[in-house]
Coordinates of C-alpha atoms in Angstrom, one line a residue:
M1 CA 151.0 9.8 151.6
K2 CA 153.2 7.4 149.7
H3 CA 152.3 7.0 146.1
P4 CA 152.6 3.6 144.4
S5 CA 155.7 3.1 142.5
P6 CA 155.8 3.1 138.7
R7 CA 156.3 -0.7 138.8
A8 CA 153.2 -1.1 140.9
R9 CA 151.1 1.1 138.7
R10 CA 152.2 -0.9 135.7
A11 CA 151.3 -4.1 137.4
V12 CA 147.8 -2.7 138.2
L13 CA 147.4 -1.6 134.7
V14 CA 148.5 -4.9 133.3
A15 CA 146.1 -6.7 135.6
G16 CA 143.3 -4.4 134.6
L17 CA 144.0 -4.9 131.0
A18 CA 144.3 -8.6 131.5
A19 CA 140.9 -8.7 133.3
A20 CA 139.3 -6.5 130.6
A21 CA 140.8 -8.8 127.9
Y22 CA 139.5 -11.8 129.8
L23 CA 136.0 -10.4 130.1
V24 CA 136.1 -9.5 126.3
F25 CA 137.1 -13.0 125.6
C26 CA 134.4 -14.4 127.8
G27 CA 131.8 -12.2 126.1
V28 CA 132.9 -13.4 122.6
W29 CA 133.1 -17.0 123.8
L30 CA 129.6 -16.8 125.2
A31 CA 128.3 -15.0 122.2
L32 CA 129.5 -17.8 120.0
A33 CA 127.8 -20.3 122.3
R34 CA 124.6 -18.4 122.1
R35 CA 124.8 -18.2 118.3
E36 CA 125.3 -22.0 118.1
A37 CA 122.3 -22.6 120.4
R38 CA 120.3 -20.1 118.3
T39 CA 121.3 -21.9 115.1
G40 CA 120.2 -25.2 116.5
S41 CA 117.0 -23.8 117.7
D42 CA 116.2 -22.1 114.4
Q43 CA 116.8 -25.4 112.5
L44 CA 114.4 -27.3 114.8
T45 CA 111.8 -24.4 114.7
E46 CA 111.8 -24.5 110.9
F47 CA 111.3 -28.3 111.0
R48 CA 108.6 -28.1 113.6
Q49 CA 106.6 -25.5 111.7
D50 CA 106.2 -27.8 108.8
P51 CA 107.1 -31.4 109.9
D52 CA 107.2 -33.8 107.0
P53 CA 106.7 -37.4 108.1
Q54 CA 107.9 -38.6 104.6
E55 CA 111.3 -36.9 105.2
I56 CA 111.6 -38.5 108.6
L57 CA 110.8 -42.0 107.3
D58 CA 113.1 -41.7 104.2
G59 CA 115.9 -40.2 106.4
T60 CA 116.3 -36.9 104.6
A61 CA 115.3 -34.9 107.7
L62 CA 117.7 -36.6 110.1
P63 CA 120.8 -34.7 109.0
V64 CA 119.1 -31.4 109.9
I65 CA 118.1 -32.7 113.3
R66 CA 121.6 -34.1 113.9
S67 CA 123.1 -30.8 112.9
A68 CA 120.9 -29.0 115.5
Q69 CA 122.0 -31.6 118.1
A70 CA 125.6 -30.8 117.3
D71 CA 125.0 -27.1 117.6
F72 CA 123.4 -27.6 121.1
E73 CA 126.3 -29.8 122.2
S74 CA 128.9 -27.2 121.0
A75 CA 127.0 -24.4 122.9
R76 CA 127.0 -26.6 126.0
D77 CA 130.7 -27.4 125.7
R78 CA 131.6 -23.7 125.3
A79 CA 129.5 -22.8 128.4
R80 CA 131.2 -25.5 130.4
S81 CA 134.7 -24.7 129.2
P82 CA 137.4 -24.5 131.9
L83 CA 138.3 -21.1 130.3
L84 CA 135.1 -19.8 131.9
A85 CA 135.8 -21.2 135.4
P86 CA 136.8 -17.9 137.0
L87 CA 133.7 -16.2 135.6
R88 CA 131.5 -19.0 136.9
M89 CA 132.7 -18.3 140.4
V90 CA 130.9 -15.0 140.4
P91 CA 127.6 -16.0 142.1
L92 CA 124.9 -14.4 139.9
V93 CA 126.9 -14.5 136.7
G94 CA 127.9 -18.1 137.2
R95 CA 124.3 -19.0 137.8
Q96 CA 123.3 -17.7 134.4
I97 CA 126.2 -19.5 132.7
D98 CA 125.4 -22.8 134.4
S99 CA 121.7 -22.5 133.4
F100 CA 122.6 -21.7 129.8
A101 CA 124.9 -24.8 129.7
A102 CA 122.1 -27.0 131.3
I103 CA 119.5 -25.8 128.8
S104 CA 121.9 -26.4 125.9
D105 CA 122.7 -29.9 127.2
A106 CA 119.0 -30.6 127.7
A107 CA 118.2 -29.5 124.1
A108 CA 121.0 -31.7 122.8
R109 CA 119.7 -34.7 124.8
V110 CA 116.1 -34.2 123.8
T111 CA 117.2 -33.8 120.1
G112 CA 119.3 -36.9 120.4
A113 CA 116.4 -38.9 121.9
G114 CA 114.3 -37.8 119.0
V115 CA 116.9 -38.9 116.4
D116 CA 117.3 -42.3 118.1
G117 CA 113.5 -42.8 118.2
A118 CA 113.2 -41.8 114.5
E119 CA 116.1 -44.2 113.6
E120 CA 114.4 -47.0 115.5
A121 CA 111.1 -46.4 113.8
R122 CA 112.8 -46.4 110.4
R123 CA 114.3 -49.8 111.2
V124 CA 110.9 -51.1 112.2
L125 CA 109.4 -49.7 109.0
G126 CA 112.4 -50.4 106.8
G127 CA 111.4 -53.7 105.3
D128 CA 108.2 -54.9 103.7
I129 CA 105.3 -55.1 106.2
P130 CA 103.0 -57.9 105.0
P131 CA 99.3 -57.4 105.3
G132 CA 97.6 -58.9 108.3
E133 CA 99.1 -59.5 111.7
G134 CA 102.4 -57.9 110.6
R135 CA 100.7 -54.5 110.5
V136 CA 99.3 -55.0 114.0
T137 CA 102.8 -56.0 115.3
T138 CA 104.4 -53.0 113.6
L139 CA 101.9 -50.6 115.1
R140 CA 102.5 -52.1 118.6
R141 CA 106.2 -51.6 118.1
L142 CA 105.8 -48.0 117.0
A143 CA 103.7 -47.3 120.1
E144 CA 106.4 -48.8 122.3
I145 CA 109.1 -46.7 120.6
A146 CA 107.0 -43.5 121.1
E147 CA 106.5 -44.3 124.8
L148 CA 110.2 -45.1 125.4
T149 CA 111.3 -42.0 123.6
S150 CA 108.8 -39.9 125.7
A151 CA 110.1 -41.4 128.9
R152 CA 113.7 -40.8 128.0
I153 CA 112.9 -37.1 127.3
A154 CA 111.0 -36.8 130.5
T155 CA 114.2 -37.6 132.5
V156 CA 116.3 -34.9 130.9
P157 CA 117.1 -32.3 133.6
L158 CA 116.8 -28.6 132.8
G159 CA 119.3 -27.2 135.4
P160 CA 118.8 -24.4 137.9
S161 CA 115.6 -22.4 137.9
D162 CA 116.2 -19.9 140.7
D163 CA 118.0 -16.5 140.5
L164 CA 117.9 -16.3 136.7
V165 CA 117.9 -13.0 134.8
G166 CA 115.2 -12.2 132.2
P167 CA 116.6 -13.7 129.0
V168 CA 117.9 -16.9 130.6
R169 CA 114.7 -17.3 132.6
R170 CA 112.6 -16.9 129.5
A171 CA 114.7 -19.4 127.5
R172 CA 114.4 -22.0 130.3
T173 CA 110.6 -21.5 130.5
E174 CA 110.2 -21.7 126.8
F175 CA 112.3 -24.9 126.5
A176 CA 110.5 -26.5 129.4
E177 CA 107.2 -25.9 127.7
E178 CA 108.5 -27.2 124.4
K179 CA 109.9 -30.3 126.1
D180 CA 106.5 -31.0 127.7
R181 CA 104.8 -30.6 124.2
I182 CA 107.2 -33.1 122.7
E183 CA 106.6 -35.6 125.5
L184 CA 102.9 -35.2 125.1
A185 CA 103.0 -35.5 121.3
L186 CA 104.9 -38.8 121.6
L187 CA 102.3 -40.1 124.1
Y188 CA 99.6 -39.1 121.7
T189 CA 101.4 -41.0 119.0
R190 CA 101.6 -44.1 121.2
D191 CA 97.9 -43.9 121.9
A192 CA 96.9 -43.5 118.2
A193 CA 99.2 -46.4 117.2
D194 CA 97.8 -48.7 119.9
S195 CA 94.2 -47.8 119.1
L196 CA 94.7 -48.4 115.4
A197 CA 96.3 -51.7 116.2
D198 CA 93.3 -52.7 118.3
I199 CA 90.9 -51.8 115.5
L200 CA 93.0 -53.7 112.9
D201 CA 93.4 -56.7 115.2
G202 CA 89.6 -56.7 115.7
P203 CA 87.1 -58.0 115.5
S204 CA 85.7 -54.5 114.9
S205 CA 83.3 -52.9 112.4
Y206 CA 83.4 -49.3 111.1
L207 CA 81.0 -47.5 108.8
V208 CA 82.8 -46.0 105.7
M209 CA 81.2 -42.8 104.4
A210 CA 82.4 -41.5 101.1
G211 CA 82.1 -37.8 100.5
N212 CA 82.2 -35.9 97.2
N213 CA 83.8 -32.4 97.2
A214 CA 81.8 -31.4 94.1
E215 CA 78.7 -31.2 96.4
M216 CA 79.8 -29.7 99.7
R217 CA 78.7 -29.7 103.3
A218 CA 80.6 -27.9 106.2
G219 CA 84.1 -29.2 106.4
S220 CA 83.5 -32.2 104.2
G221 CA 82.0 -33.3 100.9
M222 CA 78.4 -34.6 100.9
F223 CA 78.2 -38.2 102.0
L224 CA 76.8 -39.9 99.0
S225 CA 77.8 -43.6 99.7
V226 CA 78.1 -45.6 102.8
G227 CA 79.4 -49.1 103.5
R228 CA 80.9 -51.2 106.2
V229 CA 84.4 -52.5 106.8
D230 CA 85.2 -55.4 109.2
F231 CA 88.6 -55.7 110.7
A232 CA 90.2 -58.9 112.1
G233 CA 93.7 -60.1 112.3
G234 CA 95.1 -57.0 110.6
R235 CA 92.9 -57.6 107.5
L236 CA 89.8 -55.8 106.3
Q237 CA 86.7 -56.9 104.5
L238 CA 84.4 -54.4 102.8
S239 CA 80.7 -54.8 102.3
D240 CA 79.0 -53.4 99.2
F241 CA 78.5 -49.6 99.4
E242 CA 75.0 -48.2 99.2
S243 CA 73.7 -44.8 98.0
T244 CA 72.8 -42.7 101.0
G245 CA 69.8 -41.5 99.0
D246 CA 68.4 -45.1 99.2
L247 CA 68.8 -45.1 103.0
H248 CA 66.5 -42.3 103.9
L249 CA 64.6 -42.9 107.1
D250 CA 60.9 -42.1 107.2
E251 CA 61.2 -41.6 111.0
G252 CA 64.6 -40.2 112.1
V253 CA 66.6 -41.4 115.0
A254 CA 66.5 -39.3 118.2
Y255 CA 68.9 -36.4 118.5
R256 CA 71.5 -36.8 121.2
D257 CA 73.2 -33.5 120.5
R258 CA 70.9 -30.6 121.3
D259 CA 72.8 -28.1 119.1
L260 CA 72.5 -30.3 116.1
E261 CA 68.7 -30.4 116.6
E262 CA 68.3 -26.7 117.4
R263 CA 70.6 -25.4 114.7
W264 CA 70.1 -27.9 111.8
G265 CA 66.9 -29.8 112.7
F266 CA 65.0 -28.0 109.9
A267 CA 67.1 -30.1 107.4
H268 CA 66.4 -33.4 109.2
P269 CA 70.0 -34.7 109.3
N270 CA 68.7 -37.5 111.6
R271 CA 67.0 -39.2 108.7
E272 CA 68.6 -37.7 105.5
W273 CA 72.2 -38.9 105.3
R274 CA 73.0 -36.3 102.7
N275 CA 72.3 -33.6 105.3
L276 CA 74.8 -34.9 107.8
A277 CA 77.7 -32.5 108.2
L278 CA 75.7 -29.3 108.0
S279 CA 77.6 -28.8 111.2
P280 CA 81.3 -29.3 110.8
R281 CA 81.5 -31.1 114.1
F282 CA 82.1 -34.7 112.9
P283 CA 81.8 -36.6 116.2
P284 CA 78.1 -36.0 116.9
N285 CA 77.3 -36.4 113.2
A286 CA 79.2 -39.7 113.1
E287 CA 77.6 -41.0 116.3
M288 CA 74.2 -40.3 114.8
A289 CA 75.1 -42.0 111.5
T290 CA 75.8 -45.3 113.4
R291 CA 72.3 -45.2 114.8
M292 CA 70.9 -44.3 111.4
W293 CA 72.8 -47.3 109.9
R294 CA 71.4 -49.6 112.6
E295 CA 67.9 -48.4 111.9
A296 CA 68.3 -48.8 108.1
E297 CA 70.3 -52.0 108.0
G298 CA 69.9 -53.6 111.4
R299 CA 73.6 -53.7 112.1
A300 CA 75.7 -52.1 114.8
S301 CA 79.1 -50.5 114.2
D302 CA 82.0 -49.6 116.4
G303 CA 82.9 -46.3 114.7
V304 CA 82.9 -44.3 111.5
L305 CA 85.6 -43.5 108.9
A306 CA 84.8 -40.6 106.5
L307 CA 86.9 -40.2 103.3
D308 CA 86.5 -37.8 100.5
V309 CA 88.0 -37.3 97.0
V310 CA 91.2 -35.6 98.2
G311 CA 91.6 -38.3 100.8
L312 CA 91.3 -41.0 98.1
Q313 CA 93.9 -39.1 96.0
A314 CA 96.3 -39.0 99.0
F315 CA 96.0 -42.8 99.5
L316 CA 96.5 -43.4 95.8
T317 CA 99.9 -41.8 96.0
A318 CA 100.9 -44.6 98.4
T319 CA 99.1 -47.6 96.9
G320 CA 99.5 -46.7 93.2
P321 CA 96.8 -47.0 90.6
V322 CA 93.7 -49.2 91.0
D323 CA 91.5 -50.7 88.4
V324 CA 87.7 -50.2 88.6
G325 CA 85.9 -51.9 85.8
E326 CA 87.6 -50.6 82.6
L327 CA 89.0 -47.5 84.4
T328 CA 92.5 -47.2 85.8
V329 CA 92.4 -44.6 88.6
D330 CA 95.5 -43.0 90.0
A331 CA 96.4 -39.9 92.0
D332 CA 96.6 -37.8 88.9
N333 CA 93.1 -38.4 87.5
V334 CA 90.9 -39.3 90.5
Q335 CA 89.8 -35.7 91.2
Q336 CA 88.9 -34.9 87.6
L337 CA 87.1 -38.2 87.3
L338 CA 85.0 -38.0 90.5
L339 CA 84.3 -34.3 90.5
H340 CA 83.5 -33.9 86.9
D341 CA 84.0 -36.6 84.3
Q342 CA 81.7 -39.3 85.8
Y343 CA 78.8 -36.8 85.4
T344 CA 79.4 -36.2 81.6
G345 CA 77.9 -38.1 78.8
D346 CA 74.7 -40.0 79.6
P347 CA 75.5 -42.7 82.1
D348 CA 73.0 -44.2 84.5
Q349 CA 72.6 -42.0 87.6
A350 CA 73.0 -44.9 89.9
A351 CA 76.2 -45.9 88.2
R352 CA 77.4 -42.3 88.7
R353 CA 76.9 -42.6 92.4
D354 CA 78.5 -46.0 92.5
Q355 CA 81.8 -44.8 91.0
L356 CA 82.7 -42.9 94.1
A357 CA 81.9 -45.9 96.2
E358 CA 83.7 -48.4 94.0
I359 CA 86.8 -46.3 93.8
A360 CA 86.8 -45.9 97.6
R361 CA 86.4 -49.7 97.9
A362 CA 89.2 -50.4 95.4
V363 CA 91.6 -48.0 97.2
L364 CA 90.9 -49.5 100.6
E365 CA 91.3 -53.1 99.3
A366 CA 94.6 -52.1 97.6
F367 CA 95.8 -50.8 100.9
D368 CA 94.8 -54.0 102.6
S369 CA 96.4 -56.4 100.1
S370 CA 99.6 -54.6 99.1
T371 CA 102.6 -53.1 100.7
P372 CA 102.2 -49.3 100.2
D373 CA 105.1 -46.9 100.0
L374 CA 105.4 -46.0 103.7
P375 CA 107.0 -42.5 103.4
A376 CA 104.3 -41.7 100.8
L377 CA 101.6 -43.1 103.0
A378 CA 102.8 -41.0 105.9
Q379 CA 102.6 -37.9 103.8
A380 CA 99.2 -38.9 102.4
L381 CA 97.8 -39.4 105.9
R382 CA 99.2 -36.0 107.0
V383 CA 97.5 -34.3 104.0
A384 CA 94.2 -36.2 104.5
V385 CA 94.0 -35.7 108.2
E386 CA 95.0 -32.0 108.4
G387 CA 92.6 -31.0 105.7
R388 CA 89.6 -33.0 107.1
H389 CA 89.7 -35.3 104.1
L390 CA 90.0 -38.3 106.5
M391 CA 88.0 -38.3 109.8
M392 CA 87.4 -41.0 112.3
W393 CA 85.0 -41.5 115.2
S394 CA 84.9 -44.4 117.7
R395 CA 82.2 -45.5 120.1
D396 CA 85.0 -46.6 122.4
A397 CA 86.1 -43.6 124.6
T398 CA 89.8 -44.6 124.7
D399 CA 90.0 -44.9 120.9
Q400 CA 88.0 -41.6 120.4
R401 CA 90.4 -39.8 122.7
A402 CA 93.3 -41.1 120.6
W403 CA 91.6 -39.8 117.4
E404 CA 91.2 -36.4 119.0
Q405 CA 94.8 -36.3 120.1
A406 CA 95.9 -37.4 116.6
G407 CA 93.8 -34.6 115.0
V408 CA 91.8 -37.1 113.0
S409 CA 88.5 -36.8 114.9
G410 CA 87.1 -33.9 112.8
A411 CA 86.3 -32.0 116.1
V412 CA 86.2 -28.2 116.0
G413 CA 88.2 -26.3 118.6
D414 CA 86.6 -23.7 120.8
H415 CA 88.6 -20.9 119.2
D416 CA 88.4 -22.1 115.6
V417 CA 87.0 -20.2 112.7
L418 CA 85.6 -22.3 109.8
V419 CA 83.9 -21.4 106.5
G420 CA 81.1 -23.6 105.1
L421 CA 79.4 -23.1 101.7
M422 CA 76.8 -25.9 101.5
N423 CA 75.1 -27.0 98.3
R424 CA 71.3 -27.6 98.4
G425 CA 70.7 -27.3 94.7
G426 CA 71.3 -31.0 93.7
N427 CA 74.1 -30.0 91.3
K428 CA 77.9 -30.4 91.3
L429 CA 78.8 -26.7 91.1
D430 CA 81.1 -26.5 94.2
Q431 CA 84.2 -27.2 92.0
Y432 CA 83.5 -24.0 90.1
L433 CA 83.1 -21.7 93.1
S434 CA 86.2 -19.5 93.8
V435 CA 86.1 -18.7 97.5
E436 CA 88.3 -16.1 99.2
G437 CA 88.4 -15.0 102.8
R438 CA 89.8 -12.0 104.5
V439 CA 90.4 -11.7 108.3
R440 CA 90.9 -8.3 110.0
T441 CA 91.4 -7.7 113.7
R442 CA 91.5 -4.7 116.0
S443 CA 91.4 -4.0 119.7
V444 CA 88.1 -2.8 121.2
V445 CA 86.9 -2.2 124.8
E446 CA 85.3 -5.6 125.1
G447 CA 88.3 -7.6 123.7
S448 CA 89.3 -8.1 120.0
L449 CA 87.0 -7.4 117.1
V450 CA 87.4 -10.0 114.3
T451 CA 85.9 -9.3 110.9
V452 CA 85.7 -12.1 108.3
R453 CA 84.8 -11.1 104.8
L454 CA 84.0 -13.9 102.3
T455 CA 83.9 -13.5 98.5
V456 CA 82.5 -16.2 96.2
E457 CA 82.5 -16.1 92.4
N458 CA 80.5 -18.6 90.4
E459 CA 82.9 -19.5 87.5
V460 CA 81.0 -22.4 85.9
P461 CA 81.7 -22.4 82.2
D462 CA 79.1 -22.9 79.5
G463 CA 78.3 -26.4 78.2
E464 CA 78.2 -28.5 81.3
P465 CA 75.6 -31.2 81.6
D466 CA 72.5 -30.7 83.7
Y467 CA 73.8 -33.1 86.4
I468 CA 76.7 -30.6 87.0
A469 CA 75.1 -27.2 86.2
G470 CA 71.6 -27.9 87.5
E471 CA 68.3 -28.6 85.8
G472 CA 66.7 -25.1 86.4
E473 CA 68.5 -21.9 85.8
Y474 CA 71.9 -22.9 84.2
G475 CA 74.7 -22.8 86.8
L476 CA 72.6 -21.3 89.7
Y477 CA 74.2 -22.2 93.0
D478 CA 71.6 -22.5 95.7
G479 CA 73.0 -23.1 99.2
F480 CA 74.0 -21.9 102.7
F481 CA 76.9 -19.8 103.7
A482 CA 78.0 -20.7 107.3
L483 CA 80.6 -19.2 109.5
T484 CA 81.7 -21.1 112.6
M485 CA 83.1 -18.8 115.3
P486 CA 84.7 -19.2 118.8
G487 CA 82.2 -20.3 121.4
D488 CA 82.9 -17.4 123.7
S489 CA 82.5 -14.8 120.9
E490 CA 79.7 -12.3 120.5
L491 CA 78.3 -11.5 117.1
V492 CA 78.2 -7.7 116.6
D493 CA 77.6 -7.2 112.8
T494 CA 76.7 -9.1 109.6
S495 CA 76.1 -7.7 106.2
V496 CA 73.2 -10.2 105.7
P497 CA 70.8 -10.3 108.6
E498 CA 68.6 -13.2 107.4
A499 CA 69.8 -16.4 109.1
V500 CA 68.7 -20.1 108.8
A501 CA 70.9 -21.1 111.8
A502 CA 72.4 -19.0 114.5
G503 CA 73.7 -19.8 118.0
P504 CA 75.8 -22.4 119.9
D505 CA 77.1 -25.4 118.0
G506 CA 79.1 -27.4 120.5
D507 CA 82.0 -25.4 121.7
T508 CA 81.6 -22.9 118.9
R509 CA 78.9 -20.6 117.5
V510 CA 77.5 -20.7 114.0
L511 CA 75.8 -18.2 111.7
A512 CA 74.3 -19.5 108.5
I513 CA 72.5 -17.6 105.7
P514 CA 70.8 -18.7 102.5
V515 CA 72.7 -17.8 99.3
L516 CA 72.0 -17.8 95.5
I517 CA 74.8 -17.3 93.1
S518 CA 74.1 -17.2 89.3
Q519 CA 76.7 -18.1 86.7
G520 CA 79.3 -15.3 86.5
D521 CA 78.1 -13.5 89.6
T522 CA 80.1 -12.6 92.7
V523 CA 78.7 -12.4 96.2
E524 CA 80.2 -11.0 99.4
W525 CA 79.3 -11.6 103.1
K526 CA 80.8 -9.9 106.1
V527 CA 80.6 -11.0 109.7
S528 CA 82.2 -9.3 112.7
F529 CA 82.4 -10.8 116.2
V530 CA 84.2 -9.9 119.4
V531 CA 86.2 -12.4 121.5
P532 CA 87.2 -11.8 125.1
P533 CA 90.5 -10.0 125.9
E534 CA 92.1 -13.1 127.4
V535 CA 92.0 -14.9 123.9
A536 CA 95.4 -14.4 122.2
S537 CA 94.5 -15.9 118.8
V538 CA 91.9 -17.6 116.7
T539 CA 92.7 -20.5 114.3
V540 CA 91.3 -20.6 110.8
G541 CA 90.6 -24.2 110.0
P542 CA 90.2 -26.1 106.7
S543 CA 87.1 -26.1 104.6
A544 CA 87.9 -29.4 102.7
R545 CA 86.9 -27.6 99.5
V546 CA 88.1 -28.2 96.0
P547 CA 89.5 -25.8 94.8
K548 CA 91.2 -24.6 97.9
L549 CA 90.1 -21.6 99.8
E550 CA 92.4 -18.6 99.7
W551 CA 92.9 -16.4 102.8
W552 CA 94.3 -13.0 103.5
G553 CA 95.1 -12.1 107.2
P554 CA 96.4 -9.2 109.2
D555 CA 99.9 -7.7 108.5
G556 CA 100.2 -9.3 105.0
L557 CA 99.5 -12.8 106.2
R558 CA 98.4 -15.0 103.3
W559 CA 97.7 -18.7 103.0
N560 CA 95.4 -21.3 101.5
D561 CA 93.6 -24.1 103.4
L562 CA 95.2 -26.9 101.4
D563 CA 98.9 -26.1 102.0
T564 CA 98.1 -24.6 105.5
P565 CA 95.0 -26.2 106.8
R566 CA 95.2 -24.6 110.2
Q567 CA 96.4 -21.0 110.4
S568 CA 96.7 -19.2 113.7
V569 CA 95.8 -15.5 113.5
P570 CA 97.1 -13.5 116.5
L571 CA 94.8 -11.0 118.1
P572 CA 95.9 -7.5 119.1
A573 CA 97.7 -7.3 122.4
R574 CA 95.9 -5.3 125.1

């Protein structure tokens, strides 16, 4: 057998070394492409986790998004480089490279569409938008931009989907899901903008219910004042607000929501306005309120807008200060004024109730007649909506669907967990209750066991007037503790068996107990429930309380429901 010559062996060795060097080069090259794609993805993930509309409108967020777009484009160009042409000829390997390039290109194009849409929106919102028809026109244009941007993203191809290996297949699937979410979010934005334009253009009429967080219900302050706002031609006209205590119905309206009647009928929310929102589900409460209004005042309304003290504070950051009588009210003093100071001294009780209504009226009228700071307004709306400080319900099914999509409907999801601590003592002590919650999870045979432990301390100081501290035992908090749980959960344990309400509440379940907390005392309540094994997480929603509710979750997770109104808590994998 003839052996290869030394020259031939050297040629083979050189070729082998060259091939090895090429493969090393390709590996490094692709690693760089992957790192660039990951950098772009990380930048967008950080932005998506805490999107700030103010930063979009004032332009400070756009450089970050453009940087992510540039990273995706660089990753795509590396994957499509002629230097990788030989490697792309290898069937299975080439398929993965082509798919990676297509995903990177799609990410760059989707990001670019987002930047272009944001820039166009900034141009529309860049000048002063006069009150009236100009606002309707602006909303219509924003709806059009959202729709066009969504359509542009929908046409972006994702590249090959067959014969992909695990990591590439997962990346393509995850990006396809994210692309669908972006398209849908833009369509939701379109619908919300169109619906708001329809309402402003009018003619339409909404109830305005003003809630005070010093006296709480479930997921909102107690509704102490109600009025009507009429919309036409982009302008609004407010009626005088009335105290809900003066609108009590001797014979309540019929219940149309069976769970409201069965769980909370003992408190007669169908005739006592101040007992609306014992259930945190705003839509059925709002619908019933429109019929209560018609019964009391003989007037129909197209929907309901609920706004509390924190919501007013958010709007004041955009409109600036307002004058109410001799008071100048701004974002810095409105909470102290409405939660506390209006109840000190010896003012007439009717005037006390009217201050909340008059400040709400002044803020809405300032919004109607002025040109608010749009970035600040966008941020204010975000804070108000996410924390249940601004909620809307519409009799029109299309508008109501838009409010649900925009997250402003006050609806409760079927896997939400909400805490309610509701005042029935006729005082203003909620501002002095420190509420903490702990969530623990573990796997059990039936699914996932979720344990919620609530701790409340009554920190009311000495020296408060009776209107705040109560007219009986000083500082005694008399109320209901309520926990809203996923609708498919099963209650398995509670440290306090006595319940005033227990069972289905829409798509959720509720358990409510009576509670008394004296000045300086601390009470605890533990509830455990099991959710089915197919449920991957529960979401802890906002309480709308002032001060905010502090939470501790599994694995060191910690948050509060002001800065993080909705926190997903993963359940143990089975």
